[in-house]
Coordinates of C-alpha atoms and ligand atoms in Angstrom, one line a residue:
M3 CA 108.0 12.1 107.2
G4 CA 104.3 12.0 108.1
K5 CA 102.6 10.1 110.9
P6 CA 104.3 7.0 112.6
K7 CA 102.6 3.6 112.5
A8 CA 102.5 1.4 115.7
V9 CA 104.4 -1.8 115.6
I10 CA 104.9 -4.5 118.2
T11 CA 108.5 -4.6 119.0
G12 CA 108.5 -7.4 121.6
I13 CA 106.1 -9.8 123.7
G14 CA 106.1 -11.2 127.1
A15 CA 104.1 -13.9 128.7
Y16 CA 103.2 -15.8 131.9
Y17 CA 101.2 -18.7 132.7
P18 CA 100.9 -20.5 136.2
D19 CA 102.6 -23.9 136.8
Y20 CA 99.6 -25.9 137.7
I21 CA 98.2 -27.7 134.8
L22 CA 94.3 -28.9 135.2
D23 CA 93.9 -31.5 132.5
N24 CA 90.8 -33.3 131.1
E25 CA 91.3 -36.2 133.5
G26 CA 91.3 -33.8 136.6
L27 CA 88.1 -32.3 135.3
C28 CA 86.5 -35.7 134.9
R29 CA 86.9 -36.0 138.6
M30 CA 85.0 -33.0 139.2
V31 CA 82.0 -32.9 136.8
D32 CA 80.2 -35.2 134.3
T33 CA 82.4 -35.0 131.4
S34 CA 85.1 -36.5 129.1
D35 CA 88.5 -36.2 127.4
E36 CA 86.6 -37.3 124.2
W37 CA 83.6 -34.8 124.6
I38 CA 86.2 -31.8 125.5
M39 CA 88.5 -32.6 122.7
T40 CA 85.9 -33.3 119.9
R41 CA 83.5 -30.4 120.8
V42 CA 86.1 -27.7 122.0
G43 CA 89.9 -29.0 121.5
I44 CA 91.2 -28.3 124.8
K45 CA 93.4 -30.8 126.6
E46 CA 94.5 -28.9 129.6
R47 CA 94.7 -25.5 131.1
R48 CA 96.7 -23.4 133.6
I49 CA 95.3 -22.4 136.8
L50 CA 96.8 -19.8 139.4
R51 CA 95.9 -21.5 142.7
D52 CA 97.5 -19.1 145.1
K53 CA 94.5 -17.5 147.0
D54 CA 96.4 -14.4 147.4
K55 CA 97.1 -13.6 143.9
G56 CA 94.8 -12.1 141.1
S57 CA 95.1 -11.2 137.5
A58 CA 97.4 -8.3 138.2
Y59 CA 100.0 -10.4 139.4
L60 CA 99.7 -12.5 136.1
G61 CA 99.8 -9.4 134.2
A62 CA 102.9 -8.0 136.2
R63 CA 104.7 -11.3 135.6
A64 CA 104.1 -10.9 131.7
V65 CA 105.2 -7.3 131.7
E66 CA 108.3 -8.2 133.7
D67 CA 109.1 -10.7 131.1
L68 CA 108.4 -8.2 128.4
L69 CA 110.8 -5.5 129.8
R70 CA 113.5 -8.0 130.2
R71 CA 113.2 -9.3 126.7
T72 CA 113.0 -6.0 125.1
N73 CA 115.8 -4.6 127.4
T74 CA 113.2 -1.8 128.4
S75 CA 113.4 0.1 131.8
P76 CA 110.0 0.8 133.4
D77 CA 111.1 4.4 133.3
E78 CA 110.6 4.4 129.5
I79 CA 107.0 3.6 129.3
D80 CA 104.7 6.2 128.6
L81 CA 101.4 4.1 128.8
L82 CA 100.3 0.8 130.1
I83 CA 96.8 -0.6 129.2
C84 CA 95.2 -3.7 130.5
A85 CA 92.7 -5.8 129.0
T86 CA 90.8 -8.2 131.3
V87 CA 87.2 -9.4 132.3
T88 CA 88.8 -10.5 135.7
P89 CA 90.4 -7.5 137.3
D90 CA 91.7 -7.8 141.0
M91 CA 89.0 -5.5 141.8
H92 CA 86.4 -3.0 140.3
F93 CA 88.8 -0.2 141.1
P94 CA 91.6 0.7 141.1
A95 CA 92.0 -0.2 137.4
N96 CA 94.4 -3.5 136.9
G97 CA 96.7 -1.3 134.8
N98 CA 97.5 0.9 137.8
I99 CA 98.1 -2.3 139.9
I100 CA 100.3 -3.8 137.5
S101 CA 102.4 -0.5 136.6
D102 CA 103.0 -0.3 140.4
M103 CA 103.9 -4.0 140.7
V104 CA 106.5 -3.4 137.8
G105 CA 107.8 -0.1 139.0
I106 CA 106.4 1.9 135.9
K107 CA 106.1 5.6 137.7
H108 CA 106.2 7.9 134.6
A109 CA 103.2 6.5 132.9
F110 CA 99.5 6.6 132.9
S111 CA 97.4 3.3 132.9
F112 CA 94.1 2.0 132.6
D113 CA 91.9 -1.2 131.8
L114 CA 89.4 -1.8 128.9
N115 CA 86.8 -4.7 128.7
A116 CA 85.9 -6.1 125.5
G117 CA 85.6 -9.8 126.5
C118 CA 87.4 -12.1 124.6
S119 CA 88.1 -9.5 121.9
G120 CA 90.2 -7.6 124.5
F121 CA 93.5 -8.0 122.7
V122 CA 92.0 -6.5 119.3
F123 CA 90.3 -3.8 120.9
G124 CA 93.2 -3.1 123.3
L125 CA 96.0 -3.2 120.5
M126 CA 93.9 -0.6 118.3
T127 CA 93.7 1.8 121.5
A128 CA 97.2 1.4 122.1
A129 CA 98.2 1.9 118.8
Q130 CA 96.2 5.3 118.6
W131 CA 98.7 6.8 121.4
I132 CA 101.5 5.9 119.1
E133 CA 100.3 6.9 116.0
N134 CA 99.0 10.4 117.2
G135 CA 102.5 10.8 118.4
T136 CA 101.8 11.5 122.1
C137 CA 103.6 8.1 123.5
K138 CA 106.9 6.2 122.2
K139 CA 106.6 3.3 124.1
V140 CA 103.1 1.7 125.2
V141 CA 102.6 -1.7 127.0
F142 CA 99.4 -3.7 126.2
V143 CA 98.9 -6.5 128.5
G144 CA 95.8 -8.9 128.6
A145 CA 95.6 -10.5 132.0
E146 CA 92.9 -13.2 132.9
K147 CA 92.4 -15.1 136.2
M148 CA 89.3 -16.9 134.5
S149 CA 89.3 -19.7 137.1
A150 CA 88.3 -16.8 139.6
I151 CA 85.0 -16.7 137.9
T152 CA 84.4 -20.3 136.7
D153 CA 81.9 -22.6 138.4
Y154 CA 83.7 -25.8 138.7
S155 CA 80.4 -27.8 139.2
D156 CA 79.1 -26.4 135.9
R157 CA 80.3 -28.8 133.0
T158 CA 79.2 -26.6 130.4
T159 CA 81.6 -23.9 131.1
C160 CA 84.6 -25.2 133.3
P161 CA 86.5 -27.0 130.5
L162 CA 86.8 -23.9 128.4
F163 CA 88.8 -21.4 130.5
G164 CA 92.3 -21.0 131.7
D165 CA 94.3 -18.4 133.3
A166 CA 97.3 -16.7 131.7
S167 CA 98.8 -13.2 130.7
S168 CA 100.6 -12.0 127.6
A169 CA 101.8 -8.5 127.1
V170 CA 103.4 -6.4 123.9
L171 CA 105.3 -3.3 123.5
L172 CA 104.1 -0.9 120.9
E173 CA 106.4 1.8 119.4
P174 CA 106.4 4.1 116.3
T175 CA 107.9 3.1 113.2
Y176 CA 108.5 4.8 109.5
E177 CA 109.0 1.4 107.7
D178 CA 106.7 -0.7 106.0
V179 CA 105.6 -2.7 109.1
G180 CA 103.1 -2.7 111.8
I181 CA 99.3 -2.1 112.1
K182 CA 97.9 -1.6 108.9
D183 CA 94.3 -2.0 109.2
H184 CA 91.4 -3.1 111.8
I185 CA 87.8 -3.8 111.7
L186 CA 86.3 -3.6 115.3
R187 CA 82.5 -4.2 115.9
T188 CA 80.1 -4.6 118.7
D189 CA 76.4 -5.9 119.0
G190 CA 74.6 -5.7 122.6
I191 CA 72.3 -8.4 121.6
G192 CA 75.4 -10.8 123.1
R193 CA 74.6 -9.5 126.5
S194 CA 72.0 -11.9 127.4
H195 CA 74.1 -15.1 125.9
L196 CA 77.3 -14.5 127.9
Y197 CA 77.7 -12.5 131.0
M198 CA 78.5 -12.6 134.7
K199 CA 75.3 -11.6 136.2
A200 CA 76.2 -10.3 139.6
G201 CA 78.9 -8.1 141.4
G202 CA 78.1 -4.9 139.2
S203 CA 75.9 -2.2 140.1
L204 CA 72.8 -3.5 138.6
Y205 CA 73.1 -6.7 140.9
P206 CA 75.5 -5.9 143.8
P207 CA 76.5 -8.9 145.7
T208 CA 74.1 -10.4 148.3
I209 CA 74.0 -13.8 149.9
E210 CA 71.3 -14.6 147.3
T211 CA 73.6 -13.8 144.4
V212 CA 76.3 -15.9 145.8
I213 CA 73.9 -18.9 146.6
N214 CA 72.5 -18.6 143.0
K215 CA 75.8 -18.8 141.7
E216 CA 75.6 -15.5 140.0
H217 CA 79.4 -14.6 140.0
F218 CA 80.5 -17.1 137.7
I219 CA 80.5 -17.1 133.8
Y220 CA 77.2 -17.7 132.3
Q221 CA 77.2 -18.9 128.7
E222 CA 74.7 -20.1 126.4
G223 CA 77.2 -22.0 124.4
Q224 CA 75.2 -22.5 121.1
A225 CA 74.0 -19.0 120.4
V226 CA 77.5 -17.6 121.1
F227 CA 79.0 -20.3 119.0
K228 CA 76.7 -19.4 116.0
H229 CA 77.6 -15.7 116.1
A230 CA 81.5 -16.4 116.6
V231 CA 81.7 -18.8 113.7
S232 CA 80.2 -16.2 111.4
K233 CA 81.3 -12.8 112.8
M234 CA 84.9 -13.8 113.1
A235 CA 85.1 -15.2 109.7
D236 CA 83.2 -12.2 108.2
V237 CA 85.7 -9.6 109.5
S238 CA 88.8 -11.7 108.7
V239 CA 87.5 -12.1 105.0
E240 CA 86.7 -8.4 104.7
I241 CA 90.1 -7.1 106.0
M242 CA 91.8 -9.4 103.6
E243 CA 89.6 -8.1 100.5
R244 CA 89.9 -4.6 101.4
N245 CA 94.0 -4.9 101.7
D246 CA 94.0 -7.2 98.4
L247 CA 95.4 -9.7 100.5
T248 CA 95.1 -13.5 99.0
S249 CA 95.4 -16.6 101.1
D250 CA 98.8 -17.1 99.9
D251 CA 99.8 -13.4 101.1
V252 CA 98.9 -14.3 104.7
A253 CA 101.7 -15.7 106.4
W254 CA 99.7 -16.5 109.7
L255 CA 96.3 -16.3 111.0
V256 CA 96.3 -15.8 114.8
P257 CA 92.7 -16.5 116.1
H258 CA 91.3 -16.1 119.5
Q259 CA 91.3 -19.5 121.0
A260 CA 87.8 -20.5 122.2
N261 CA 86.7 -23.5 120.1
L262 CA 88.9 -25.4 117.4
R263 CA 85.8 -25.9 115.6
I264 CA 85.5 -21.9 115.4
I265 CA 89.3 -21.6 114.6
D266 CA 88.8 -23.9 111.5
A267 CA 85.8 -22.4 110.2
T268 CA 87.7 -19.2 110.1
A269 CA 90.4 -20.4 108.5
R270 CA 88.6 -22.2 105.8
R271 CA 86.6 -19.1 105.0
M272 CA 89.9 -17.1 104.4
G273 CA 91.3 -20.0 102.5
V274 CA 94.3 -20.0 104.7
D275 CA 95.9 -23.5 105.2
N276 CA 95.8 -25.2 108.7
S277 CA 99.8 -24.8 108.7
K278 CA 99.7 -21.1 108.7
V279 CA 97.0 -21.0 111.9
M280 CA 98.3 -20.5 115.4
I281 CA 96.8 -23.0 117.5
N282 CA 97.5 -23.5 121.2
I283 CA 93.9 -24.1 122.7
Q284 CA 94.9 -27.5 123.6
K285 CA 97.5 -26.3 126.2
Y286 CA 95.7 -23.2 127.6
G287 CA 92.1 -23.3 126.9
N288 CA 90.4 -19.9 126.5
T289 CA 92.2 -17.2 128.4
T290 CA 89.9 -14.2 127.3
S291 CA 92.3 -11.4 126.3
A292 CA 95.3 -13.4 126.4
T293 CA 94.9 -15.9 123.8
I294 CA 96.2 -14.1 120.8
P295 CA 99.5 -12.6 122.3
L296 CA 100.1 -16.1 123.8
C297 CA 100.0 -17.3 120.4
L298 CA 102.4 -14.5 119.1
Y299 CA 104.6 -15.3 122.1
E300 CA 105.1 -19.0 121.1
W301 CA 105.5 -18.4 117.6
E302 CA 107.8 -15.5 118.0
D303 CA 110.9 -17.4 116.9
R304 CA 109.2 -18.3 113.3
L305 CA 107.9 -14.9 112.6
N306 CA 109.7 -12.6 110.0
K307 CA 109.9 -9.2 109.7
G308 CA 107.2 -8.2 107.0
D309 CA 105.1 -11.4 107.5
N310 CA 101.3 -10.6 106.8
I311 CA 99.3 -11.5 109.9
I312 CA 95.9 -11.3 110.7
L313 CA 94.6 -11.4 114.2
A314 CA 90.8 -12.3 114.6
A315 CA 88.8 -12.5 117.7
F316 CA 85.1 -12.8 118.8
G317 CA 83.6 -12.4 122.7
A318 CA 81.3 -11.3 125.2
G319 CA 79.4 -8.2 124.4
F320 CA 79.2 -9.5 121.6
T321 CA 82.3 -7.9 120.4
W322 CA 84.6 -8.9 117.6
G323 CA 87.2 -7.8 115.3
A324 CA 90.2 -8.3 112.9
V325 CA 93.5 -6.6 112.6
Y326 CA 95.9 -6.8 109.8
M327 CA 99.6 -6.0 110.6
K328 CA 103.0 -6.7 109.1
W329 CA 105.3 -8.3 111.8
G330 CA 107.8 -5.9 112.9
Y331 CA 111.4 -7.8 113.6
D332 CA 113.2 -10.9 113.5
K333 CA 113.8 -12.5 116.6
K334 CA 117.6 -12.0 117.3
Ligands
LIG404 O1 85.6 -16.8 123.9 C1 84.0 -16.0 124.1 C2 83.2 -16.8 123.2 N1 82.9 -17.9 123.4 C3 82.8 -18.9 122.4 O2 83.1 -18.6 121.6 C4 82.2 -20.3 122.8 C5 81.3 -20.6 122.0 N2 80.6 -21.8 122.0 C6 81.1 -23.0 122.0 O3 82.5 -23.2 121.8 C7 80.1 -24.4 122.3 O4 79.0 -23.9 122.1 C8 80.6 -25.1 123.6 C9 81.9 -25.9 123.6 C10 80.5 -24.1 124.9 C11 79.4 -26.1 123.6 O5 79.7 -27.2 122.6 P1 78.3 -27.3 121.6 O6 78.7 -28.5 120.9 O7 77.7 -26.2 121.5 O8 77.4 -28.3 122.8 P2 76.0 -27.9 123.3 O9 76.1 -26.8 124.4 O10 74.9 -28.0 122.4 O11 75.7 -29.3 124.4 C12 75.6 -30.6 123.7 C13 75.4 -31.8 124.7 C14 74.4 -31.4 125.7 O12 73.7 -32.5 126.1 P3 72.3 -32.9 125.3 O13 71.2 -31.8 125.8 O14 72.7 -32.9 123.9 O15 71.9 -34.3 126.0 C15 74.9 -30.9 126.8 O16 74.6 -30.8 128.0 O17 76.5 -31.7 125.5 C16 76.4 -31.7 126.8 N3 77.3 -31.1 127.4 C17 78.7 -32.1 128.0 N4 78.7 -33.4 127.8 C18 80.1 -33.6 128.4 C19 77.6 -29.7 127.7 N5 79.0 -29.6 128.2 C20 79.3 -30.9 128.2 C21 80.6 -31.4 128.9 N6 80.8 -32.7 128.8 N7 81.6 -30.7 129.4

């Protein structure tokens, strides 16, 4: 029978009700709907306003949704991995907190941080536990409360980010579906262009770090854009070529949603028509590790078993990558 492949067998998601639209942002900083729409493509984003809830709450709601939609008991889960750059706290891991919140008791859990590439890095990490035969049901959740680290007086970053969470269930398969190939890359050159300076062991929190606003996202947009636009497309084209996929063979491109111009450039390089590109950046903005599964969640009804899907991401680090998978089920 050989080794199993890992396949996604269900998706869940959660996003807060509160909508911060571009008009609302215009009242906070010197910006315009026209600038944000033409430079980035975002109309609105969701914000978790409850002061007593963090990203683990968002993650737990998505996992609950996933378990409900897949008719899975928390007791069946062997492993839960959470990708996040906004954990509730440095430790314990968000994965531990989420597992506790949803009643997953017979599993182990941990977090990983690959910036906005969190979904592709985490998906491949989760898949290893399925493919080596040690786990039968793995939950992988991207959970981000980006509003917690966004400076709403900085117009260069505050329009970009939103809060959301999305989770997938991975199981073994011997059918010709599931994760087929991946390319993951990192380059530490990115650490000076996109980071949160303070709060870690290098610059622990002090009055000064707070006054200097060093607990917020810092981004040199143009430098990040330049790398994102080339690297995301490079790996997407490479993974098509080495799997002999033409643009006609690709049913869907699911890109990380950071900037519509980066998404368009990636699709163009791949030769994939716009109608086959999942885009919901206008509604949610950049939700970091939750963007890709949130697209899959919204498009789930339109996905067919066997569809060739390319996931592509780029984020802080720098990190970037592409995954090629065949979709595993028709929605009942
Ligand atoms: O997901 C993780 C990876 N992150 C990314 O992939 C993000 C990559 N970067 C980007 O998407 C873009 O660089 C941004 C959307 C962040 C910025 O767009 P840009 O076209 O690179 O703009 P810019 O930074 O070059 O700024 C152009 C102008 C500047 O004014 P001057 O110097 O030309 O007078 C900015 O001050 O736009 C100004 N500006 C704004 N104006 C109105 C910057 N932010 C705003 C704003 N509203 N919100």
